[in-house]
Coordinates of C-alpha atoms (C1' of nucleotides) in Angstrom, one line a residue:
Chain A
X1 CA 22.0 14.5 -17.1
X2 CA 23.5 17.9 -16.6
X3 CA 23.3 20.0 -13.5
X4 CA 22.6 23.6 -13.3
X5 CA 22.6 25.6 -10.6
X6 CA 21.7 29.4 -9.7
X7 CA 24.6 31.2 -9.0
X8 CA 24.4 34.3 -6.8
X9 CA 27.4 36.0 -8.8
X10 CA 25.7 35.9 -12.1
X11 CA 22.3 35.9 -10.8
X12 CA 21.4 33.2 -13.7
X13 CA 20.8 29.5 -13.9
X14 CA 23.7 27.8 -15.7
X15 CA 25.3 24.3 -16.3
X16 CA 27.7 23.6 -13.4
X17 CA 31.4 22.5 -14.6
X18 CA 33.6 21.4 -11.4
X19 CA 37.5 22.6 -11.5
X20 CA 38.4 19.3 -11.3
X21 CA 35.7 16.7 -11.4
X22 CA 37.9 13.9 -9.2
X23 CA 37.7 16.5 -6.2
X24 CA 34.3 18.6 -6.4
X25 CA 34.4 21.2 -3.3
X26 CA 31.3 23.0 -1.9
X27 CA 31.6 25.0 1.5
X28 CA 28.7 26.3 3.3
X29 CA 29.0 28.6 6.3
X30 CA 27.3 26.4 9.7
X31 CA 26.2 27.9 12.9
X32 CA 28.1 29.9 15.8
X33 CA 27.2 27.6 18.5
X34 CA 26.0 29.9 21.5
X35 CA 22.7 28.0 21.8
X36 CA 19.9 25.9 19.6
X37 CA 19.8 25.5 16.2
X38 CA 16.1 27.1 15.4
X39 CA 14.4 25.6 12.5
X40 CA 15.7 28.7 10.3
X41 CA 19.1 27.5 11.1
X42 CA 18.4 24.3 9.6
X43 CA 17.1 25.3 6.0
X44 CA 20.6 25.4 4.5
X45 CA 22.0 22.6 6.6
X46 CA 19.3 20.6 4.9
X47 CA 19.4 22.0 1.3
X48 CA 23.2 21.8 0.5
X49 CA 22.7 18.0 2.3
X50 CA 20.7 17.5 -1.0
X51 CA 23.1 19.1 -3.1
X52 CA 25.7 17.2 -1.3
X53 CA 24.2 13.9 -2.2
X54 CA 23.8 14.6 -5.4
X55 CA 27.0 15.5 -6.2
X56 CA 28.0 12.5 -4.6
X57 CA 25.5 10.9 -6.9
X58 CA 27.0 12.3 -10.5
X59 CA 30.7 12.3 -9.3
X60 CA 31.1 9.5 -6.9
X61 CA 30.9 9.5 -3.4
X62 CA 34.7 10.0 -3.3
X63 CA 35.1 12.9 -5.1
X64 CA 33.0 15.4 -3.5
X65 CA 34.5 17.3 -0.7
X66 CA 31.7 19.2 1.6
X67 CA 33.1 21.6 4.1
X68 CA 30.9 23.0 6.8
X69 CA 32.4 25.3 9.6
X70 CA 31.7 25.6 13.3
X71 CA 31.9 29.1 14.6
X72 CA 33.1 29.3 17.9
X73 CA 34.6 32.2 18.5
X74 CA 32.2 35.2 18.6
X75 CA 30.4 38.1 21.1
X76 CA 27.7 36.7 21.2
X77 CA 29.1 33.3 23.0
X78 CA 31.2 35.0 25.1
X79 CA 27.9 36.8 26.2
X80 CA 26.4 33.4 27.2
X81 CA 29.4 32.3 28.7
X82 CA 29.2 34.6 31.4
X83 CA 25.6 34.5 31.9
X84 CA 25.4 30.6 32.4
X85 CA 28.4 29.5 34.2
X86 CA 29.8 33.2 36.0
X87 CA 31.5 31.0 38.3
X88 CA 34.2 29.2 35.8
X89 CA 36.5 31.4 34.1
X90 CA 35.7 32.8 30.9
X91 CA 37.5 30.3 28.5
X92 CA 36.4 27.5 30.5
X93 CA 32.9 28.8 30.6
X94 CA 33.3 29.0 26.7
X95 CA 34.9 26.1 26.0
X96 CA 31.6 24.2 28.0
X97 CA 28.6 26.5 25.7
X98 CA 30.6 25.9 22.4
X99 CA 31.2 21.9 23.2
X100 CA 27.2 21.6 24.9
X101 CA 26.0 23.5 21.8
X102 CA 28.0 21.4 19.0
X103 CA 26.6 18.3 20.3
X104 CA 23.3 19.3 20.2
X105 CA 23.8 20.5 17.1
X106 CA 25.0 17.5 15.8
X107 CA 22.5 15.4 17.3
X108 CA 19.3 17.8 16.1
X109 CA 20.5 17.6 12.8
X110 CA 21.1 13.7 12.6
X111 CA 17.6 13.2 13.3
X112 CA 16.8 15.4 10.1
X113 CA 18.7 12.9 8.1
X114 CA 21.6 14.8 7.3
X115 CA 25.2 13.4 6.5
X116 CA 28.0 14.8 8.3
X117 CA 30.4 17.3 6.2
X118 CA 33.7 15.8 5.4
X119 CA 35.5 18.6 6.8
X120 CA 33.9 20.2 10.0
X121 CA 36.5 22.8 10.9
X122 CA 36.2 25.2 13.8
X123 CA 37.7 28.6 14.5
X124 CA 39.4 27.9 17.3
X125 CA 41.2 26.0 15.7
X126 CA 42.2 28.5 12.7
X127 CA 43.7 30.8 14.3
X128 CA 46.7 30.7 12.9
X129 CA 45.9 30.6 9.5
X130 CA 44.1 33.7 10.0
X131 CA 46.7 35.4 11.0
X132 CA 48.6 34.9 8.4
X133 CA 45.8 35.5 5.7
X134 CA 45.7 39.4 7.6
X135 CA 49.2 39.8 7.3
X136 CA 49.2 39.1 3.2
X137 CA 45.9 41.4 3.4
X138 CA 48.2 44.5 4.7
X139 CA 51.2 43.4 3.1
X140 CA 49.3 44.0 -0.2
X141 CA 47.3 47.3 0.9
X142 CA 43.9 46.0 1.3
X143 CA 43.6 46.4 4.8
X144 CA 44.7 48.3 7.7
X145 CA 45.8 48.9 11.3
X146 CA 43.7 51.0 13.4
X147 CA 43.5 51.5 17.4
X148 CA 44.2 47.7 17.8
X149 CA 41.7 46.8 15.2
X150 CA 42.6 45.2 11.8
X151 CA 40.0 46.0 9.1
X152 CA 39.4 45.1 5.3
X153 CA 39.8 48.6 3.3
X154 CA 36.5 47.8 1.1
X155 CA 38.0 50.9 -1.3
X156 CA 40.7 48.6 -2.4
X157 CA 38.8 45.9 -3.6
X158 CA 38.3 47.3 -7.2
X159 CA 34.9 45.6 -7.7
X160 CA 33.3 45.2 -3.9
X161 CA 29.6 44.7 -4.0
X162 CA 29.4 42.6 -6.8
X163 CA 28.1 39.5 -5.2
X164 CA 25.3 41.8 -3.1
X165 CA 24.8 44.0 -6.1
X166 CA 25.6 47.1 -4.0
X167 CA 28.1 49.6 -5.3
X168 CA 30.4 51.5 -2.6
X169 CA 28.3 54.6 -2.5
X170 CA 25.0 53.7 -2.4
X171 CA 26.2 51.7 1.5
X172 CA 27.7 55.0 2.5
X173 CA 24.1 57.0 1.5
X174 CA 22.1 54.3 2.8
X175 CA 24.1 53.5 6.1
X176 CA 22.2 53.5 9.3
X177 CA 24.3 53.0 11.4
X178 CA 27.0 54.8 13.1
X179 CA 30.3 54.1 11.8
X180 CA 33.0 53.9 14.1
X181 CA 35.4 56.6 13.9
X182 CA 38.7 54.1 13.2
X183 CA 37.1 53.2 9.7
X184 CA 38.8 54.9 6.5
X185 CA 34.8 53.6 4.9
X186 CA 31.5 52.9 6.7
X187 CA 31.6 49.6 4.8
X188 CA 35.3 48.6 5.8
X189 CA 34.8 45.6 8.0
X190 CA 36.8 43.7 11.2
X191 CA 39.2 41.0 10.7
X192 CA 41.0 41.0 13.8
X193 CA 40.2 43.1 17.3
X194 CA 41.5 43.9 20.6
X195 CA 40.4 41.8 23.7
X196 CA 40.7 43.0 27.0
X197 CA 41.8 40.0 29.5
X198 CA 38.4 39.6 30.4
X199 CA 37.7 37.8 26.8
X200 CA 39.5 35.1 24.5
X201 CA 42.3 36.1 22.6
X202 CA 45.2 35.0 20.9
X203 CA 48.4 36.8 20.5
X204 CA 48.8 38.3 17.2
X205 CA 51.2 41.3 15.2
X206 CA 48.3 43.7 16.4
X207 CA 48.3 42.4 20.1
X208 CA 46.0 39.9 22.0
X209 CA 42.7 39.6 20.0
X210 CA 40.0 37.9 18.1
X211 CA 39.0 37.4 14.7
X212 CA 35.9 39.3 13.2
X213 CA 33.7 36.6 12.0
X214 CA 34.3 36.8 8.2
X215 CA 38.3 36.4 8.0
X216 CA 37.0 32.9 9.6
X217 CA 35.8 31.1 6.2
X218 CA 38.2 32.9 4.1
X219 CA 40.6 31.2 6.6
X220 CA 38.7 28.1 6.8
X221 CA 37.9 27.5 2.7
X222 CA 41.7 28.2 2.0
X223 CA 42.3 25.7 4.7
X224 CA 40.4 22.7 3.0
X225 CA 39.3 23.6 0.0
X226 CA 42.0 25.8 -1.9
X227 CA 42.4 29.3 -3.0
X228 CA 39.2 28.9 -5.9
X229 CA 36.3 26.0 -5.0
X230 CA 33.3 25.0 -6.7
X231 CA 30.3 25.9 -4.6
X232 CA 29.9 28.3 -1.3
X233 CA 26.5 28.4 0.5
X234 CA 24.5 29.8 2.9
X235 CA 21.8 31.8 3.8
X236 CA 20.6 34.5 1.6
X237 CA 21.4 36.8 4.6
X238 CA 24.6 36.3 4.5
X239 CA 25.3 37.7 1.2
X240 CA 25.6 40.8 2.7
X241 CA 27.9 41.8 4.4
X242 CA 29.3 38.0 5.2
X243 CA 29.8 36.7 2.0
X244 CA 30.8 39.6 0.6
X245 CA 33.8 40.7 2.5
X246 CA 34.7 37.0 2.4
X247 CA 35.3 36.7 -1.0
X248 CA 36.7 40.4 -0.6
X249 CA 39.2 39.2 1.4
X250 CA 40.1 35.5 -0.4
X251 CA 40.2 37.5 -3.8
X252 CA 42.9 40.3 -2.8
X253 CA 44.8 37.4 -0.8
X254 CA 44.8 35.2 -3.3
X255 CA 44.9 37.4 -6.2
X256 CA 42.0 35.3 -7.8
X257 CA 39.1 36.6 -9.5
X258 CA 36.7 34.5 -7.6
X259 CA 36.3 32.5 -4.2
X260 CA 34.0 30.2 -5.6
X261 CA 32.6 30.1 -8.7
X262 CA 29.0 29.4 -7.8
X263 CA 27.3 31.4 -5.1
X264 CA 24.2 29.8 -3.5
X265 CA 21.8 31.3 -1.3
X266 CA 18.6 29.9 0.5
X267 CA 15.6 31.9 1.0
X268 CA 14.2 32.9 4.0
X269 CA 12.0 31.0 6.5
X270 CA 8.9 32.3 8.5
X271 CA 6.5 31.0 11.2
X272 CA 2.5 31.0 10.3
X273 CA 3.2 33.9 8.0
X274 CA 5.0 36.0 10.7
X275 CA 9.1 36.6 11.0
X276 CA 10.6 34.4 13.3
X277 CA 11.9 36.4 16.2
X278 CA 12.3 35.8 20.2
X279 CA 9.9 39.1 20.5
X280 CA 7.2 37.5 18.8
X281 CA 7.2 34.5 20.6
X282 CA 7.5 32.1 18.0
X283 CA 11.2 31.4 17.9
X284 CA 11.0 27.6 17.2
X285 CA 14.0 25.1 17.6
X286 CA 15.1 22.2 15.6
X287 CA 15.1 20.0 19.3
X288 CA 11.4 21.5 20.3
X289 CA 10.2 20.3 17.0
X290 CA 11.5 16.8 17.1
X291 CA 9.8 16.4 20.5
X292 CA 6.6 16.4 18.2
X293 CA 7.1 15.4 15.2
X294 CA 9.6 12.6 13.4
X295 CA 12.7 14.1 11.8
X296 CA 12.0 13.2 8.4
X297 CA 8.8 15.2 8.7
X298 CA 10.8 18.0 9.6
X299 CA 13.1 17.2 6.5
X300 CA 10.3 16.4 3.9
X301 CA 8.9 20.1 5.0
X302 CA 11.7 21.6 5.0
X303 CA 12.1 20.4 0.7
X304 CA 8.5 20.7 -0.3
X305 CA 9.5 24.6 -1.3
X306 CA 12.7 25.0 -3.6
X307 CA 15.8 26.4 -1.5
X308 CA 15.4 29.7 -3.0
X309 CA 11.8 30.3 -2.1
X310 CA 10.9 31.8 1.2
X311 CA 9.2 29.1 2.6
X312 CA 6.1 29.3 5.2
X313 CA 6.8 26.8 8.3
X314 CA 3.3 25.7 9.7
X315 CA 1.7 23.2 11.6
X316 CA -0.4 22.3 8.8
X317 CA 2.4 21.8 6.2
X318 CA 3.7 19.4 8.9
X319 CA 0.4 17.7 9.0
X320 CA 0.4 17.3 5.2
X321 CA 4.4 16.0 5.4
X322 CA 3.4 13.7 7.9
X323 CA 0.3 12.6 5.6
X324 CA 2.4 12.2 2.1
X325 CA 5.5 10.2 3.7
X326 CA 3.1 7.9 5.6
X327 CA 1.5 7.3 2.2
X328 CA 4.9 6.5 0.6
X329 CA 6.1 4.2 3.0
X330 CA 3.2 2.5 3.4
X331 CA 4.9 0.3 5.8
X332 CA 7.5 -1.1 3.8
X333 CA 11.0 -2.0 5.0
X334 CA 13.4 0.4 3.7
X335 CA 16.6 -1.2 5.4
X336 CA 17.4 -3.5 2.8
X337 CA 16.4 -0.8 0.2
X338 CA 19.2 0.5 -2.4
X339 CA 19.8 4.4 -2.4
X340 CA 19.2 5.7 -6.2
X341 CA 17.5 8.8 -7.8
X342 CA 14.8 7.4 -10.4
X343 CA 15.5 9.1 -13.2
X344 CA 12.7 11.6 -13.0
X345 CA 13.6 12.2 -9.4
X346 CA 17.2 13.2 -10.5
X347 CA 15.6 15.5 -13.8
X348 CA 13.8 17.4 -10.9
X349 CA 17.6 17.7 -8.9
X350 CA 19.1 18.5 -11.9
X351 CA 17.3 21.5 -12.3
X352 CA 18.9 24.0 -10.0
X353 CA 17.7 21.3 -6.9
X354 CA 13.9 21.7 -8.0
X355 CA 13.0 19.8 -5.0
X356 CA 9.0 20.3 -5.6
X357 CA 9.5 18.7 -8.9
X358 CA 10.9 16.4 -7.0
X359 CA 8.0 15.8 -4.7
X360 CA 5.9 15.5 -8.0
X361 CA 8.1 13.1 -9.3
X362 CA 7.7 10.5 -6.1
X363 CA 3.9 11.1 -6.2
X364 CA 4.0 9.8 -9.9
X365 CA 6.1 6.5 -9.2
X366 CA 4.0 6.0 -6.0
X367 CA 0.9 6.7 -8.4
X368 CA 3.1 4.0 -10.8
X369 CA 3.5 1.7 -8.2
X370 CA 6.7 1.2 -8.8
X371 CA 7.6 0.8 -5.1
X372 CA 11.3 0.3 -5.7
X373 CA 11.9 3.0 -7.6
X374 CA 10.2 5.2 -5.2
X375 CA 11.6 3.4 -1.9
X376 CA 15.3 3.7 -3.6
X377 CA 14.6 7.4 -4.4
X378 CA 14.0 8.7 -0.9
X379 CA 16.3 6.7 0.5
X380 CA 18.8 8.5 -1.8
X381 CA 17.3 11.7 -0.7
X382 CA 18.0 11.2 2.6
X383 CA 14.7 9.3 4.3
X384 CA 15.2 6.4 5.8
X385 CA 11.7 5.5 5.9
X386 CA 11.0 5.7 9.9
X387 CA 8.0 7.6 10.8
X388 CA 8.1 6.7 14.4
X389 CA 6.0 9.3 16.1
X390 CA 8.5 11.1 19.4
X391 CA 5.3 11.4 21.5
X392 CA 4.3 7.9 21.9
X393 CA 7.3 7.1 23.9
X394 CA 5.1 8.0 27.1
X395 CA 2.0 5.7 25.3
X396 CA 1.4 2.0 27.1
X397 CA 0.9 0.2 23.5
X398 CA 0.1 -3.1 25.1
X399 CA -2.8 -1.3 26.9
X400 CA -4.1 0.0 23.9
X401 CA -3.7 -3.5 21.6
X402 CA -5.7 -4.8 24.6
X403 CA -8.5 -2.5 24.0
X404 CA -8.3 -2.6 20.6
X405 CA -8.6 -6.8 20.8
X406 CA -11.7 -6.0 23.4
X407 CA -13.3 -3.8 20.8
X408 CA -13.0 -6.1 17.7
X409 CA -14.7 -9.5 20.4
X410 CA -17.2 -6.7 21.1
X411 CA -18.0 -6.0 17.2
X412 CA -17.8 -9.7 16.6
X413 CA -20.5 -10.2 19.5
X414 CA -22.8 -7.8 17.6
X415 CA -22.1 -5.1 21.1
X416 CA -21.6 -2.4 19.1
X417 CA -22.4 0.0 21.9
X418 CA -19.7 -1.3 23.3
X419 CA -16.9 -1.4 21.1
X420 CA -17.8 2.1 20.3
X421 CA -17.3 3.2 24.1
X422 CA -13.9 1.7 23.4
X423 CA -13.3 3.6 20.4
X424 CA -14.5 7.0 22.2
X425 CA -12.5 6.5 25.2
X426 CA -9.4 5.8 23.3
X427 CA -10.5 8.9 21.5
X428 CA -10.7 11.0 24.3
X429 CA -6.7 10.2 25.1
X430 CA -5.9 11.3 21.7
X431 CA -6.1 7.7 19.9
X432 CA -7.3 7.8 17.0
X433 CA -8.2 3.8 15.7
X434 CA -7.9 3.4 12.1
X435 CA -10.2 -0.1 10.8
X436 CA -8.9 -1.2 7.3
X437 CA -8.6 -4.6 5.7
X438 CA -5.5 -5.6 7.4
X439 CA -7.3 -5.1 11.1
X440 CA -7.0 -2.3 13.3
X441 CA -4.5 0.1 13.5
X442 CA -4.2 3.4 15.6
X443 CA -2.1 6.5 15.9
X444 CA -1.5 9.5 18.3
X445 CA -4.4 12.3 16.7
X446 CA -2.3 16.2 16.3
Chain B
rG1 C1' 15.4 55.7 1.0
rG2 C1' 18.9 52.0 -1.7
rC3 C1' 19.8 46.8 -3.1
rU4 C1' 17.9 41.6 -3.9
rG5 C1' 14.1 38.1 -4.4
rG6 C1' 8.8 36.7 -4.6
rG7 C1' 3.2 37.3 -5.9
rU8 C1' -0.6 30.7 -9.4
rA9 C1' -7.5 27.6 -6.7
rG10 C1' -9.4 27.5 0.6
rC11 C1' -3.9 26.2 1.7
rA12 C1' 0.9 24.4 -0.2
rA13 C1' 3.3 24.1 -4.7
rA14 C1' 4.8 23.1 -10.5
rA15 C1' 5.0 24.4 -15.9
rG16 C1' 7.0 29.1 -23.3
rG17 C1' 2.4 25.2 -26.6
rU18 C1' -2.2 18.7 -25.4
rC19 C1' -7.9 17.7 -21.2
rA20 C1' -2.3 23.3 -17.7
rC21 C1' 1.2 18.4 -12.5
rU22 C1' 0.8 17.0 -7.4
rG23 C1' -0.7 16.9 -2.2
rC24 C1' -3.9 18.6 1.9
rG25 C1' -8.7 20.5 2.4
rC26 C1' -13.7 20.7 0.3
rC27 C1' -18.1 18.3 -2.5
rG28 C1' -20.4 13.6 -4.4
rG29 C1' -20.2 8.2 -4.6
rA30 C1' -18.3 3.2 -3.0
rG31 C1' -16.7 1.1 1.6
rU32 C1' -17.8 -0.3 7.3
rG33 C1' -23.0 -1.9 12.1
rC34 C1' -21.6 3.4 12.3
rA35 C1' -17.2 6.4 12.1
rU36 C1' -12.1 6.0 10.2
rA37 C1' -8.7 3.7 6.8
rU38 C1' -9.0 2.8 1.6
rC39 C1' -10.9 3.3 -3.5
rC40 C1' -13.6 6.1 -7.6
rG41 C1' -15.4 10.8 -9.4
rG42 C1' -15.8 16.3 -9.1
rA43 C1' -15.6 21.7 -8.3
rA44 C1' -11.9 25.4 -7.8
rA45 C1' -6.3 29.7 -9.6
rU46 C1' -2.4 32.4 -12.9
rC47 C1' -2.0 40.6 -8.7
rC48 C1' -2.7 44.9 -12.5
rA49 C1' -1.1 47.3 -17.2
rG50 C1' 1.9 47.3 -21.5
rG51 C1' 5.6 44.7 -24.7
rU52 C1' 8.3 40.4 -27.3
rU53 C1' 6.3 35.7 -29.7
rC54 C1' 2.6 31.9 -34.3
rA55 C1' 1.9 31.0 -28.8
rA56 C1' 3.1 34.1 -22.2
rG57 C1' 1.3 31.8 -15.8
rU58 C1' 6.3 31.3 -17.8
rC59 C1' 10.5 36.1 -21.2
rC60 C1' 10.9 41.9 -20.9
rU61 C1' 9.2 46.9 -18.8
rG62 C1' 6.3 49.6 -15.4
rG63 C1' 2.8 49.7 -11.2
rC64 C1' 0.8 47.6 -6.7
rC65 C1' 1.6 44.2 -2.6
rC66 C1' 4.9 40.9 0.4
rA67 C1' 9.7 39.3 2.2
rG68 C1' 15.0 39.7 3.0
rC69 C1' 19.5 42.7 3.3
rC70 C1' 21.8 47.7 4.2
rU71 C1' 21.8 46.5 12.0
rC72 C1' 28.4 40.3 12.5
rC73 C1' 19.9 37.0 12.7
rA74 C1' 20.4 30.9 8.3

RNA sequence: GGCUGGGUAGCAAAAGGUCACUGCGCCGGAGUGCAUAUCCGGAAAUCCAGGUUCAAGUCCUGGCCCAGCCUCCA
């Protein structure tokens, strides 16, 4: 079955052909770790986990490497640093958000049944390797030293904007912002500047300073994945002007005509129909949600809309997640289970990750009742069948099976006035009891 | 203003050609002491205008509307 992809670059859907099918290598651009993921945040960690799989799936678990960076070094850290622990010193005080905010991180997006990357570099720890990527950069003309600052000189990069579709001067007529007065173009952008003792620096040619954010995964992918990969992700946000100066700056380095050879982008994600923003109030976490709802919820959400889409996040399409895994699972064991894509299931993939088709497909083998191929599907996919519902932890269960066995003596004594006070007083502390041919079952009501 | 995407039933979400997929919701029936669960059946949609094609929801052009980017927000 072939794979085709959407690739930002050409803006068309075409086969994808690896550079070297023993070592497929895909980098997507993770969070700056200042504080919790929000549920934006975890769109592209969960999509290019699907694509990650499934290039594990065609090529072999072994020969697909995923890299997946860790920004730690930015303003907006250093920013929380100071506000939450203004009694350690600054680096200290950054060292403790960057390490709190990584583990959470880390354990938010476990519980959304994602795999860890093989490679998980952070910038800390690249330094170096920036550096040196900066020096090439002015060695070959395309970039510059100016008033401690280090920047990319966009004009040099004979076809900038091609990712973003943008050309030079329609960024210069459309700027809106003030350009500051070191920049030889509006659209020339940092790689390395100047920090005062009061923030983290390393020494460098230009002085003590920090990295802009985008020489970081040109630094990074060289790093781990080589001059030319397969497949860089992220957010369709990004494109510009993250991804673009990134590949601006690998390209002229490396004298190579691309980074990667297939750009993917995820669309955009918004709260009951509004833009998620702290103003509006409805800035939602990864960790808020899982206080509410199982992970695989969150995850089965998250793939009910194809990556590119924008995608709607609501309490309702939760409900309706909730609704269609419990029907899958249908209480079967999925421990033992094998992970394999049905074929119809891996059609869908196939097809530029057409994870609705996807969805179909399961409905049809559950329709089929061909339980293994359907258990072995989403276990593939990344469900490992556990719908275990983060609000009953607080729930006495043995008080309720006791009610639940008074209510059924009650029926079976003909009390029926009884066994419904039962029911409505289990009602009224959001128990809902479900009666089906198997007994009595009964679940926490939304 | 420029650039890039998107507009399909009440909602979500597929598809160049059969009775146009699927889920939630809704309506009817079966089911239970009743209510759920569960099962059976049903109603309901392609933003507008051109074009290409034997055939357009799908491809192309324009319009309208929505979103993202141009503000180191995924």
């Amino acid at each position: 079955m072939e794979l085709k992809l959407y690739n930002t670059l050409t803006r068309k859907k075409a086969p994808f052909v690896p550079i070297d099918a023993n070592n497929v290598r895909m980098y997507a651009c993770g969070p700056t770790v200042y504080d919790f993921a929000h549920i934006g945040n975890a769109r592209p960690v969960i999509v290019f986990d699907v694509l990650y799989r499934l290039l594990r799936h065609i090529y072999g678990v072994g020969h697909v490497k995923y890299v997946r960076n860790i920004t730690d070094v930015d303003d907006k850290i250093n920013a929380r640093a100071a506000e939450e622990y203004p009694d350690l010193e600054l680096n200290a005080a950054v060292a403790e958000v960057t390490a709190k905010t990584t583990k959470q991180f880390h354990e938010d997006i476990a519980a959304l049944g994602v795999l860890p990357p093989d490679v998980e570099p952070t910038c800390t720890s690249h330094i170096p390797q920036m550096v040196e990527m900066i020096k090439v950069l002015i060695a070959k003309g395309n970039a510059y030293e100016a008033e401690g600052h280090v920047l990319l000189d966009t004009a040099s990069v004979p076809d900038y904007g091609s990712l973003s579709g943008r050309s030079l001067d329609e960024m210069i007529a459309g700027a809106r912002v003030e350009v500051a007065p070191y920049k030889r173009n509006p659209s020339d952008s940092v790689m390395w500047k100047p920090s005062d003792d009061s923030l983290p620096g390393w020494p460098s040619p230009w002085g003590r300073g920090r990295p802009g954010w985008h020489i970081e995964c040109s630094a990074m992918a060289k790093e781990h994945l080589g001059e030319v990969f397969d497949i860089h992700g992220g957010g369709i946000d990004l494109t510009f002007p993250h991804h673009e100066n990134e590949l601006a700056q690998s390209r002229c380095a490396h004298d190579t005509d691309v980074m990667a050879n297939v750009w993917m982008h995820n669309g955009f994600l918004q709260v009951e129909g509004d833009k998620m923003s702290k103003s509006l109030g409805n800035f939602v976490t990864i960790n808020e949600l899982l206080a509410d709802w199982p992970g695989e919820v969150l995850r089965y959400n998250m793939l009910r809309s194809h990556y590119r889409q924008p995608i709607d996040w609501t309490v309702k399409g939760l409900e309706e997640s909730a609704k269609t895994l419990a029907g899958f699972y249908g209480g079967e064991d999925f421990s033992k289970a094998e992970k394999s894509f049905a074929p119809p299931v891996l059609e869908a993939l196939s097809d530029d990750m057409n994870t609705p088709a996807v969805m179909t497909a399961l409905h049809q083998l559950a329709h089929s009742d061909d339980r293994p191929a359907l258990v072995s599907s989403l276990r593939a996919l990344g469900f490992a069948g556990d719908l275990t519902d983060p609000r009953a932890s607080g729930v006495d269960e043995a008080a309720i099976q006791q009610r639940i066995d008074q209510r059924l003596a009650a029926r079976a004594a003909k009390d029926f006035a009884e066994a419904d006070r039962i029911r409505d007083e289990l009602a009224a502390q959001g128990i809902a009891l479900k009666d089906g041919p198997e007994g009595t079952t009964w679940e926490l009501v939304r």
